[in-house]
Coordinates of C-alpha atoms and ligand atoms in Angstrom, one line a residue:
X1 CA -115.4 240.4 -87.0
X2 CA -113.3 241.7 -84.1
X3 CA -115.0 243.8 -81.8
X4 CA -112.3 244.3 -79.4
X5 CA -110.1 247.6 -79.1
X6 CA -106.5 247.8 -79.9
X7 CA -105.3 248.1 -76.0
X8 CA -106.7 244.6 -76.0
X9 CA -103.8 243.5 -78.0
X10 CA -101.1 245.3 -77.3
X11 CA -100.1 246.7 -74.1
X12 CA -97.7 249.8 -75.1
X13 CA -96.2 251.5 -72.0
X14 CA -92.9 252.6 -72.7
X15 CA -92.7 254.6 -69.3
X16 CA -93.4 251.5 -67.2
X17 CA -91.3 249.2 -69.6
X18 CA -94.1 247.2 -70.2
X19 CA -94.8 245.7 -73.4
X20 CA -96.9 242.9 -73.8
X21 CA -99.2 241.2 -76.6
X22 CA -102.4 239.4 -76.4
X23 CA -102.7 236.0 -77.8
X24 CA -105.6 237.5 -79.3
X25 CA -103.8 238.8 -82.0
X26 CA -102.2 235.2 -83.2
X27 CA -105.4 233.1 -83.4
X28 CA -108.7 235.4 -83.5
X29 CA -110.4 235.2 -87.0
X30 CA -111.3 239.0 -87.0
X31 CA -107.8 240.1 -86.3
X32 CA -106.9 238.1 -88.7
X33 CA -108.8 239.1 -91.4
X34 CA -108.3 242.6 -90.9
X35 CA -104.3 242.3 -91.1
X36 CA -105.0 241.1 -94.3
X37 CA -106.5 244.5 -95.4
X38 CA -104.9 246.6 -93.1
X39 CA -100.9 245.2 -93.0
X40 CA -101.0 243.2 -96.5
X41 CA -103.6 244.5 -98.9
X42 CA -102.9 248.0 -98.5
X43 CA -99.1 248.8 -97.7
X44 CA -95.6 247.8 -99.3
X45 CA -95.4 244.0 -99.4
X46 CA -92.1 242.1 -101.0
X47 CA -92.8 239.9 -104.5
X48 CA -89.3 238.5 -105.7
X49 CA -85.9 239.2 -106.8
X50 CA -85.8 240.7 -110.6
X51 CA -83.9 238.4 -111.5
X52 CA -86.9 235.5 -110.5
X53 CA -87.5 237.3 -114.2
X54 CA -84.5 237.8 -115.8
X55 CA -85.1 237.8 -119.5
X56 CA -87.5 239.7 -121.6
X57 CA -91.4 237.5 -120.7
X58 CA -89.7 235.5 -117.8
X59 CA -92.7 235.6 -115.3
X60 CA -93.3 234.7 -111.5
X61 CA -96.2 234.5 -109.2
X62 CA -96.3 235.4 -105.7
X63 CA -99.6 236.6 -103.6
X64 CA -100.4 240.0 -101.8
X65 CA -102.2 239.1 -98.9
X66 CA -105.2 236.7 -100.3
X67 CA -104.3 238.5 -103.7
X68 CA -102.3 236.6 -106.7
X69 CA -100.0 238.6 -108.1
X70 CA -98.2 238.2 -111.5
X71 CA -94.6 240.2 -112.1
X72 CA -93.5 239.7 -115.5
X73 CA -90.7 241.3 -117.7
X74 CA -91.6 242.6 -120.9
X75 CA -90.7 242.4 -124.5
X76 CA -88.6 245.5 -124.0
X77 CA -87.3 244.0 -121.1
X78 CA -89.5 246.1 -118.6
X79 CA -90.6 244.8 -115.3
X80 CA -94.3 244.8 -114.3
X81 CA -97.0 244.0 -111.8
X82 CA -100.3 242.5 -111.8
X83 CA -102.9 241.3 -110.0
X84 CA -103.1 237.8 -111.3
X85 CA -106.9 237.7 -111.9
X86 CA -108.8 237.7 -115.2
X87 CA -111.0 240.6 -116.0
X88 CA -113.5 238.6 -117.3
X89 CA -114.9 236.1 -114.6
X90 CA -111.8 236.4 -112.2
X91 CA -109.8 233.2 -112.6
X92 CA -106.3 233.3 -111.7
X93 CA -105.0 233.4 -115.2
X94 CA -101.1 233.2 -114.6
X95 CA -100.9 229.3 -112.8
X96 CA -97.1 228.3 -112.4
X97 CA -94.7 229.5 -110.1
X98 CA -92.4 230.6 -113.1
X99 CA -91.8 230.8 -116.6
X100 CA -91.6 232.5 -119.7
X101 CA -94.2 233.3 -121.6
X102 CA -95.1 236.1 -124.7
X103 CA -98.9 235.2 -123.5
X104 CA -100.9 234.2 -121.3
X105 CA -104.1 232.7 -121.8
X106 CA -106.6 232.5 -119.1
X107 CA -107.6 228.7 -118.3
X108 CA -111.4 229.6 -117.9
X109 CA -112.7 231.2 -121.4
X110 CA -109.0 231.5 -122.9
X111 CA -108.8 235.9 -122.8
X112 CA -105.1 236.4 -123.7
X113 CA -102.6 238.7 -122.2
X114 CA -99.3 239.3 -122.9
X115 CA -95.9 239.8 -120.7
X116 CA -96.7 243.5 -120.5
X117 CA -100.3 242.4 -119.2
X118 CA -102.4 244.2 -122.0
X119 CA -105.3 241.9 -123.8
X120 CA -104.8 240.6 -126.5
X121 CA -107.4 238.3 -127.4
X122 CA -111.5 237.8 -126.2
X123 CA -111.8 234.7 -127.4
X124 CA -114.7 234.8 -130.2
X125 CA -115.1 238.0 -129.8
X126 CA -116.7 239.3 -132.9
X127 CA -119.8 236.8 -132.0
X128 CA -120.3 238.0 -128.7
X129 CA -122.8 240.8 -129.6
X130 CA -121.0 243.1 -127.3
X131 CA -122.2 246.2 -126.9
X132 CA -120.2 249.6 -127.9
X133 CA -119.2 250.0 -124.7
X134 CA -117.6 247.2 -123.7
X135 CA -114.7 247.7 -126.3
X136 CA -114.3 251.2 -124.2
X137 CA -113.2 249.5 -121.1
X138 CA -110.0 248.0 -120.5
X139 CA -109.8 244.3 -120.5
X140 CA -105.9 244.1 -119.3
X141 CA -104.6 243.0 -116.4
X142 CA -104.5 245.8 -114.2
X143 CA -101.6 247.1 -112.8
X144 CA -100.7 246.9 -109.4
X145 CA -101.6 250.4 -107.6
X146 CA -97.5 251.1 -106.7
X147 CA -94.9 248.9 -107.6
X148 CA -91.1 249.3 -107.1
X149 CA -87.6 248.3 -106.8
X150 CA -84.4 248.7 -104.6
X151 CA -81.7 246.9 -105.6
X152 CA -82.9 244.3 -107.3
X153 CA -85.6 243.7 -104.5
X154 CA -89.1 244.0 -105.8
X155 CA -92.1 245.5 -103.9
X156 CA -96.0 245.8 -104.4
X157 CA -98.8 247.4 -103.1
X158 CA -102.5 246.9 -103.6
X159 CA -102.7 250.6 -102.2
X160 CA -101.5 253.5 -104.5
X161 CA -101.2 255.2 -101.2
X162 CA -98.0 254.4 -99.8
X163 CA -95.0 256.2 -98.9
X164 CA -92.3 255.8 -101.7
X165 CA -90.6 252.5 -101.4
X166 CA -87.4 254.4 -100.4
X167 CA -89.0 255.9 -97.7
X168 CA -91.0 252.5 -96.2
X169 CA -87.2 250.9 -96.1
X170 CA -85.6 253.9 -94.4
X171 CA -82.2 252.8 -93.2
X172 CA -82.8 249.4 -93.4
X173 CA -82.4 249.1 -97.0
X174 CA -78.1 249.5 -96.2
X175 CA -79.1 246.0 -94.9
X176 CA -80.2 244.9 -98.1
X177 CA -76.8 246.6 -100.0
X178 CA -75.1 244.2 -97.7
X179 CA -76.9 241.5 -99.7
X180 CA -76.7 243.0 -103.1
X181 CA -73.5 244.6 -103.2
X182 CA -71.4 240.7 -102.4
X183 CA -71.3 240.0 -105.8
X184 CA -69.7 242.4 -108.6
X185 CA -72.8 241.8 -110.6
X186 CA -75.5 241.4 -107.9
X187 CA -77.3 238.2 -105.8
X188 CA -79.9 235.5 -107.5
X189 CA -81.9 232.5 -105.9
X190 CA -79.8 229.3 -106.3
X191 CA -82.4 227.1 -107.8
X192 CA -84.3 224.7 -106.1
X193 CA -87.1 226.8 -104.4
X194 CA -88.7 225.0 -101.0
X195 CA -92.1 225.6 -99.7
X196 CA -93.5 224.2 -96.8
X197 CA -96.7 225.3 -94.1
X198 CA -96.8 225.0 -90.8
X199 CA -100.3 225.1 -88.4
X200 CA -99.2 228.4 -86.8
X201 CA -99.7 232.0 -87.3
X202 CA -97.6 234.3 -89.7
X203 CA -96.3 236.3 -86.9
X204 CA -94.3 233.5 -84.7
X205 CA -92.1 233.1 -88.1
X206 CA -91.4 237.5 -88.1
X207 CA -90.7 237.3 -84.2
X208 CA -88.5 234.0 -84.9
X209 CA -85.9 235.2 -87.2
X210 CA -85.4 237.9 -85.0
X211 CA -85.2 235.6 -81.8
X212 CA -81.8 234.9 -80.7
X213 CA -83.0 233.9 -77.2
X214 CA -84.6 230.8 -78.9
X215 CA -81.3 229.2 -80.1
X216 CA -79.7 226.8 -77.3
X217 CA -83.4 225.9 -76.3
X218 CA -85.0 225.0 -79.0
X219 CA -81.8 223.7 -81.0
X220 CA -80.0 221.1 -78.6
X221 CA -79.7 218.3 -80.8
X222 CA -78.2 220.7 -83.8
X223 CA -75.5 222.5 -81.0
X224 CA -74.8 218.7 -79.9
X225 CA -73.6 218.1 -83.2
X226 CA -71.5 221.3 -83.3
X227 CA -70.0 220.3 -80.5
X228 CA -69.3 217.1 -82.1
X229 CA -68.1 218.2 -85.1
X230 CA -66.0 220.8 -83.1
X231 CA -63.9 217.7 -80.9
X232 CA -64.2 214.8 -83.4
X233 CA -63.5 214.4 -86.8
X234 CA -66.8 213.4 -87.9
X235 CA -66.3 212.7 -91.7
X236 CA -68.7 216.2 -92.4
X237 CA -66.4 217.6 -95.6
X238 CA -68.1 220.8 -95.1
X239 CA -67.6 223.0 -91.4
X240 CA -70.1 225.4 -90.6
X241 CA -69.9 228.5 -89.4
X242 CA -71.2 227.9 -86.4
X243 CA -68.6 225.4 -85.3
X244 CA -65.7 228.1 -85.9
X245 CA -67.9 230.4 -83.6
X246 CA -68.6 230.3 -79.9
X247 CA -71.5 232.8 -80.5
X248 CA -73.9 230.1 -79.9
X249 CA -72.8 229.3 -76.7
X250 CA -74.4 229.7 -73.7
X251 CA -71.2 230.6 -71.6
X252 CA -69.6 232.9 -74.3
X253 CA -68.2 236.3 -72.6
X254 CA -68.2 239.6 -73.9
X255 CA -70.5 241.9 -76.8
X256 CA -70.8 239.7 -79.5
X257 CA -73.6 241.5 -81.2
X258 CA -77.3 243.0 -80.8
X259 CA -80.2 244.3 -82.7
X260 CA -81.6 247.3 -84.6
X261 CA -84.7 248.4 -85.1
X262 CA -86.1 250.9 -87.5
X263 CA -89.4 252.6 -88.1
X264 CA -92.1 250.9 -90.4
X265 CA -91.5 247.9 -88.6
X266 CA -88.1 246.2 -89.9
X267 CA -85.4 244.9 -87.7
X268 CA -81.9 242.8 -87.7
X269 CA -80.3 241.2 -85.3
X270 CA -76.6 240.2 -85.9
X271 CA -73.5 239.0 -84.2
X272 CA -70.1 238.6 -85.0
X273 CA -68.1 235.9 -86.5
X274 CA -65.0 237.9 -88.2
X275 CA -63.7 237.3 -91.4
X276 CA -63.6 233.2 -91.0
X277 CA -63.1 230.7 -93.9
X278 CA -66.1 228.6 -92.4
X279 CA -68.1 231.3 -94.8
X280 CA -68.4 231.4 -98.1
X281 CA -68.2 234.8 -98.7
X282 CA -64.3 234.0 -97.7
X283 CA -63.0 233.7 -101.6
X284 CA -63.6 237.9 -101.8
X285 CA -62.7 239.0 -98.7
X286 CA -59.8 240.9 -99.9
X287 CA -61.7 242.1 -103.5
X288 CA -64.9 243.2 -100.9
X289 CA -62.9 245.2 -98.8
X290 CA -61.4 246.9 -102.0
X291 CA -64.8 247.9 -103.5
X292 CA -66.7 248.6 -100.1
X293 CA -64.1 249.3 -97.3
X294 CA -63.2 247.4 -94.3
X295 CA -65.6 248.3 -92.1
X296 CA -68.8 247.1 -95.0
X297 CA -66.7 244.2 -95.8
X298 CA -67.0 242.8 -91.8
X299 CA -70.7 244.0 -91.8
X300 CA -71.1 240.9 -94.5
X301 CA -69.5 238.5 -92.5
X302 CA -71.7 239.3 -90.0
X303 CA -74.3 237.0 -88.6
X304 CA -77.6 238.9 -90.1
X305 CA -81.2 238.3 -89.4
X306 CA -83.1 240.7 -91.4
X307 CA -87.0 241.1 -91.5
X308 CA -88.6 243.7 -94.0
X309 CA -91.8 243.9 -92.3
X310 CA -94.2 242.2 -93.2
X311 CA -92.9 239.2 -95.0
X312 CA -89.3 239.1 -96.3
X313 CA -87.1 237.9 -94.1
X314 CA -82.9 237.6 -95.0
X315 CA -81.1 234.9 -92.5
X316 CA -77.6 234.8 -93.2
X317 CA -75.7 232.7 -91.0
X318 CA -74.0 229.4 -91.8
X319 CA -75.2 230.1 -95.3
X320 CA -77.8 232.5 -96.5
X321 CA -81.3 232.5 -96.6
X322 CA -84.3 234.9 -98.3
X323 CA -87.6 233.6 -97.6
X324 CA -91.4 234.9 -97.7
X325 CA -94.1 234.4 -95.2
X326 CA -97.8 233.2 -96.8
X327 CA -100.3 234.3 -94.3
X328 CA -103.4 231.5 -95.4
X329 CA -105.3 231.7 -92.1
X330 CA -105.2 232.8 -88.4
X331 CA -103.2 229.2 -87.9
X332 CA -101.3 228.5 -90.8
X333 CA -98.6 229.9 -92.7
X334 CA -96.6 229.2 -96.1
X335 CA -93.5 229.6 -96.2
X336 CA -91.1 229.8 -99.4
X337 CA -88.1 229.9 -99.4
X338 CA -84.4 229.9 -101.2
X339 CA -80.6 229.6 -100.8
X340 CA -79.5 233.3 -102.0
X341 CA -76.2 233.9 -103.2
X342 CA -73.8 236.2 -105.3
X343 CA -73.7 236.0 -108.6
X344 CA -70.2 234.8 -109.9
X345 CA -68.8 232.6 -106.7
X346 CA -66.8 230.0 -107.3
X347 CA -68.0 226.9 -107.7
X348 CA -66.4 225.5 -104.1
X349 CA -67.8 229.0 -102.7
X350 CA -71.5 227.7 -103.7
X351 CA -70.9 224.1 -102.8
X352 CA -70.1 225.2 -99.4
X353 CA -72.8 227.4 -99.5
X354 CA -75.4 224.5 -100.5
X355 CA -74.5 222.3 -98.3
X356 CA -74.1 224.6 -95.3
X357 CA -78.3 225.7 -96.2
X358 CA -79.0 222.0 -96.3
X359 CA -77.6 221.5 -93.0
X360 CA -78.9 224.5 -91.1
X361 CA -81.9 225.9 -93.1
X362 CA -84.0 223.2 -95.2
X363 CA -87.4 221.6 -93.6
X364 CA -84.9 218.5 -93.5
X365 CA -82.3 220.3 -92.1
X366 CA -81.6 220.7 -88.2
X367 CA -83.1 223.6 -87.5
X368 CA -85.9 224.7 -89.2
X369 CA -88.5 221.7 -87.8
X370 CA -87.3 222.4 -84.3
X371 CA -88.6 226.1 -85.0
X372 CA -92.2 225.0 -87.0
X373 CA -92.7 223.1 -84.0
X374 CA -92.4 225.6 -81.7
X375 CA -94.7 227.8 -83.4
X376 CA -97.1 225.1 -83.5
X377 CA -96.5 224.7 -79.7
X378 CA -97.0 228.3 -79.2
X379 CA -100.1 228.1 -81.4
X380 CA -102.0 225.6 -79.2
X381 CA -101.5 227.5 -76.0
X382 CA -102.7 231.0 -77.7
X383 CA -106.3 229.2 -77.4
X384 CA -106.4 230.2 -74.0
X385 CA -107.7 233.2 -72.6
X386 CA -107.0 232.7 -68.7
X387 CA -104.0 235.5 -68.6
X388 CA -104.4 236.6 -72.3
X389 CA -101.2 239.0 -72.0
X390 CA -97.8 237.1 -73.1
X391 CA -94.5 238.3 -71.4
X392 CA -92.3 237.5 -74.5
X393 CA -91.3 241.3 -75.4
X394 CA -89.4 242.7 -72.7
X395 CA -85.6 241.2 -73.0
X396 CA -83.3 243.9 -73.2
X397 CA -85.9 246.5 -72.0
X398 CA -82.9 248.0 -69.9
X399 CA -80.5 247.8 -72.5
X400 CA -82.5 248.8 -75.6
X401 CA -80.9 252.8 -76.6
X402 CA -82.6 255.0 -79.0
X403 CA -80.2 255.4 -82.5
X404 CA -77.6 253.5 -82.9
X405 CA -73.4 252.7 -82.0
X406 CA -70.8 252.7 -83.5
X407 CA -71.0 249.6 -85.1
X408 CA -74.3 251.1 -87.0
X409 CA -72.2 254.2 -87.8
X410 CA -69.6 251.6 -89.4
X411 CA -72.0 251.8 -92.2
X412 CA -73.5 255.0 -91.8
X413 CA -76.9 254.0 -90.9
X414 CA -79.1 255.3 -88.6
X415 CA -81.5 252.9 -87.1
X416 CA -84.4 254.0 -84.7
X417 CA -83.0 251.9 -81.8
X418 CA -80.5 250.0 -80.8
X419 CA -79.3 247.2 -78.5
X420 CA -75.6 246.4 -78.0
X421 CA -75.2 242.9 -76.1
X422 CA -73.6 239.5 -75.1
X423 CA -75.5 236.8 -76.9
X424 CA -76.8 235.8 -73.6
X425 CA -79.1 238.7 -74.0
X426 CA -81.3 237.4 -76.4
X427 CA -83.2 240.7 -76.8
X428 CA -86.8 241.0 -77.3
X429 CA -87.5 244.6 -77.7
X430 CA -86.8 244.2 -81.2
X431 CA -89.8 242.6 -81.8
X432 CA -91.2 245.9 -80.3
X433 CA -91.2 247.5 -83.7
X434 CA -92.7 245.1 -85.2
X435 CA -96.0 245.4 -83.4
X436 CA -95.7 249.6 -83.3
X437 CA -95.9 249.1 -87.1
X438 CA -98.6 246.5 -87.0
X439 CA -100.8 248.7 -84.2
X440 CA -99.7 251.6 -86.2
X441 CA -101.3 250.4 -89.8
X442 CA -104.6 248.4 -87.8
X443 CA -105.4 251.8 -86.0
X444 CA -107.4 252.9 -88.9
X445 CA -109.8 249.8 -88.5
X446 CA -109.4 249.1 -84.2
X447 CA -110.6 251.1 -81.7
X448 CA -108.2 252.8 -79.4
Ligands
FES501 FE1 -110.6 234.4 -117.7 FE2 -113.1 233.9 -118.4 S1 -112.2 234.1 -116.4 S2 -111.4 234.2 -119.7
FE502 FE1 -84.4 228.6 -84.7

């Protein structure tokens, strides 16, 4: 149980420009456990893609929180949510990661359900000796309390009170258009699914995606390789984007991007690369323009790191990334994730695409275990409690506006703040809004 009071964790004081978080809040068991009620189990959390279930009784299962959660499309081709847990004893009744299925029969006592969650079966039930009133309760799966999509993008909450989805994605859902609208007929998951842990806590994986301070640090043997690959002809069949870039580089001169960040806790930081041939997206340049504009168009060639607070995160850099952050414990997270891509691309366009995730983005690629390390890095030194404040937050203070510039009002979107830099800037007051949301949604359950 945590005792403590929320100006223990986070040191607000936007006069001052001071903004600082304990290491409290990344490894303290009570903190812990009541971000899993306060910032999971009870607000909007993401659960998939619909097309995870395409057809009518395709089925996935994700988690809320500590919860299991089942989404699965109907007969009539409906989508739904459940919590994944028998009514009977409890058990987990759904057990893969996907499928399809008219039923599904609980593993315990074999109760039935079927892809609209509604029993079917209690197995031998006219020898039970029920009484009356059992058969006047409901033995379905129930429901989740608010479920919803945007776009293709699906959402839960364990909490019926929430603020419509529409309104908990604010402006930042024109970040996820950027995704959906690339394709004539939408995005899917490319298959081949990859989930991983690492010994750290959830939030280091949020505050990295947004991170672009991190890069030529904690990446030296991937940018030695792009500079390779830039000077020699190294045999690799497929460039990257970053080698056609100088974004990455620690000496590159003028604004080459920033960050956004928007209430509720979601933010993006970007840069740009132009219309370049090193990205996939290349092959409909010209048809994207036509259906979106211009100034849309060069929004998706953008470099994008997008976190829907609390646990979907969109990277889309040399290829293009959706994953979801697993909190399991104070010090270890699960991470899944999945190449994303439009539907319809040529078959060089996801080749490319492929290979440019494999290389950048997969646990074996060469830069994702630089990151996991870190975090486990990080992780170790949160044990001590000698100056409990980290400094981490306060990049950009200077520069950090309120609403946005006119690259924002390229696609008409208004986002709370904005910060409009050289990459050298490596802003951190984006991670700001993340814990405003966080102290925001744990007031309720921390002292002031
Ligand atoms: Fe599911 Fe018993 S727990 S049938
Ligand atoms: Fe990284």
């Amino acid at each position: 149980m945590f005792t403590g009071r929320l100006s223990d964790l986070i040191d607000d004081r936007p006069d001052e420009g001071i903004f600082r978080v304990s290491r409290a809040i990344f490894d303290d068991p009570g903190v812990f456990d009541l971000e899993m009620r306060r910032i999971f189990e009870s607000g909007w959390v993401f659960l998939g893609i619909a097309d995870q279930a395409r057809d009518p009784h395709d089925f996935f299962t994700t988690d809320i929180g500590r919860v299991p959660v089942l989404v699965s499309r109907d007969g009539s081709g409906a989508l739904g949510a459940f919590v994944n847990s028998c009514p009977h004893r409890g058990s987990r009744v759904a057990q893969t990661l996907a499928g399809n299925a008219r039923l599904h029969v609980c593993p315990y006592h074999s109760w039935s359900f079927d892809s609209a969650g509604r029993n079917k079966s209690v197995k031998l039930k006219r020898a039970g000796c029920y009484a009356e009133s059992f058969d006047a309760q409901s033995h379905d799966l129930p429901a989740l309390p608010a479920f919803g999509e945007y776009r293709g993008f699906l959402f839960g909450s364990l909490d019926a009170d929430v603020p419509p989805l529409e309104t908990h994605l604010g402006e930042a859902a024109k970040l996820l258009d950027l995704v959906a609208d690339q394709g004539p007929d939408g995005f899917e998951l490319v298959p081949g699914a990859v989930t991983f842990t690492f010994q750290a806590n959830w939030k280091l994986q949020l505050e990295n995606c947004s991170d672009a301070y991190h890069f030529t640090s904690t990446h030296p043997s991937y940018i030695r390789i792009l500079e390779q690959r830039q000077t020699a002809n190294t045999g690799v069949a497929v460039k990257s984007v970053w080698e056609s870039s100088d974004y990455w580089r620690e000496d590159a001169q003028g604004v080459a991007g920033g960050s956004f960040s928007f209430p509720h806790g979601h933010v993006l930081n970007w840069g740009i690369f132009g219309v370049t041939e090193a990205l996939p997206l290349f092959e409909q340049a010209e048809a994207l323009a036509e259906r979106h504009g211009a100034a849309k168009r060069d929004w998706m060639f953008n470099m994008r790191n997008l976190s829907i607070f609390p646990n979907l995160q969109i990277a889309e850099n040399a290829s293009s990334q959706l994953r979801v952050i697993r909190p399991l414990a104070p010090d270890l997270t699960e991470m899944r994730t999945w190449c994303i891509a439009p539907k319809g691309e040529s078959a060089q366009a996801r080749r490319q695409r492929i290979r440019q995730y494999e290389d950048f983005f997969n646990p074996s690629g060469m830069a994702t275990p630089d990151d996991t390390v870190s975090y486990e890095n990080c992780q170790r030194g949160f044990a001590s409690r000698v100056e409990p404040w980290l400094q981490g937050y306060s990049r950009g203070t200077t520069a950090s506006k309120a609403g946005g510039n006119p690259f924002s009002d390229l696609i008409d979107m208004k986002p709370a703040r904005s910060v409009l830099a050289d990459a050298q800037l490596g802003d951190e007051t984006l991670f700001q809004s993340y814990y405003r949301e966080w102290a925001r949604r744990m007031a309720g359950v921390i002292g002031q």
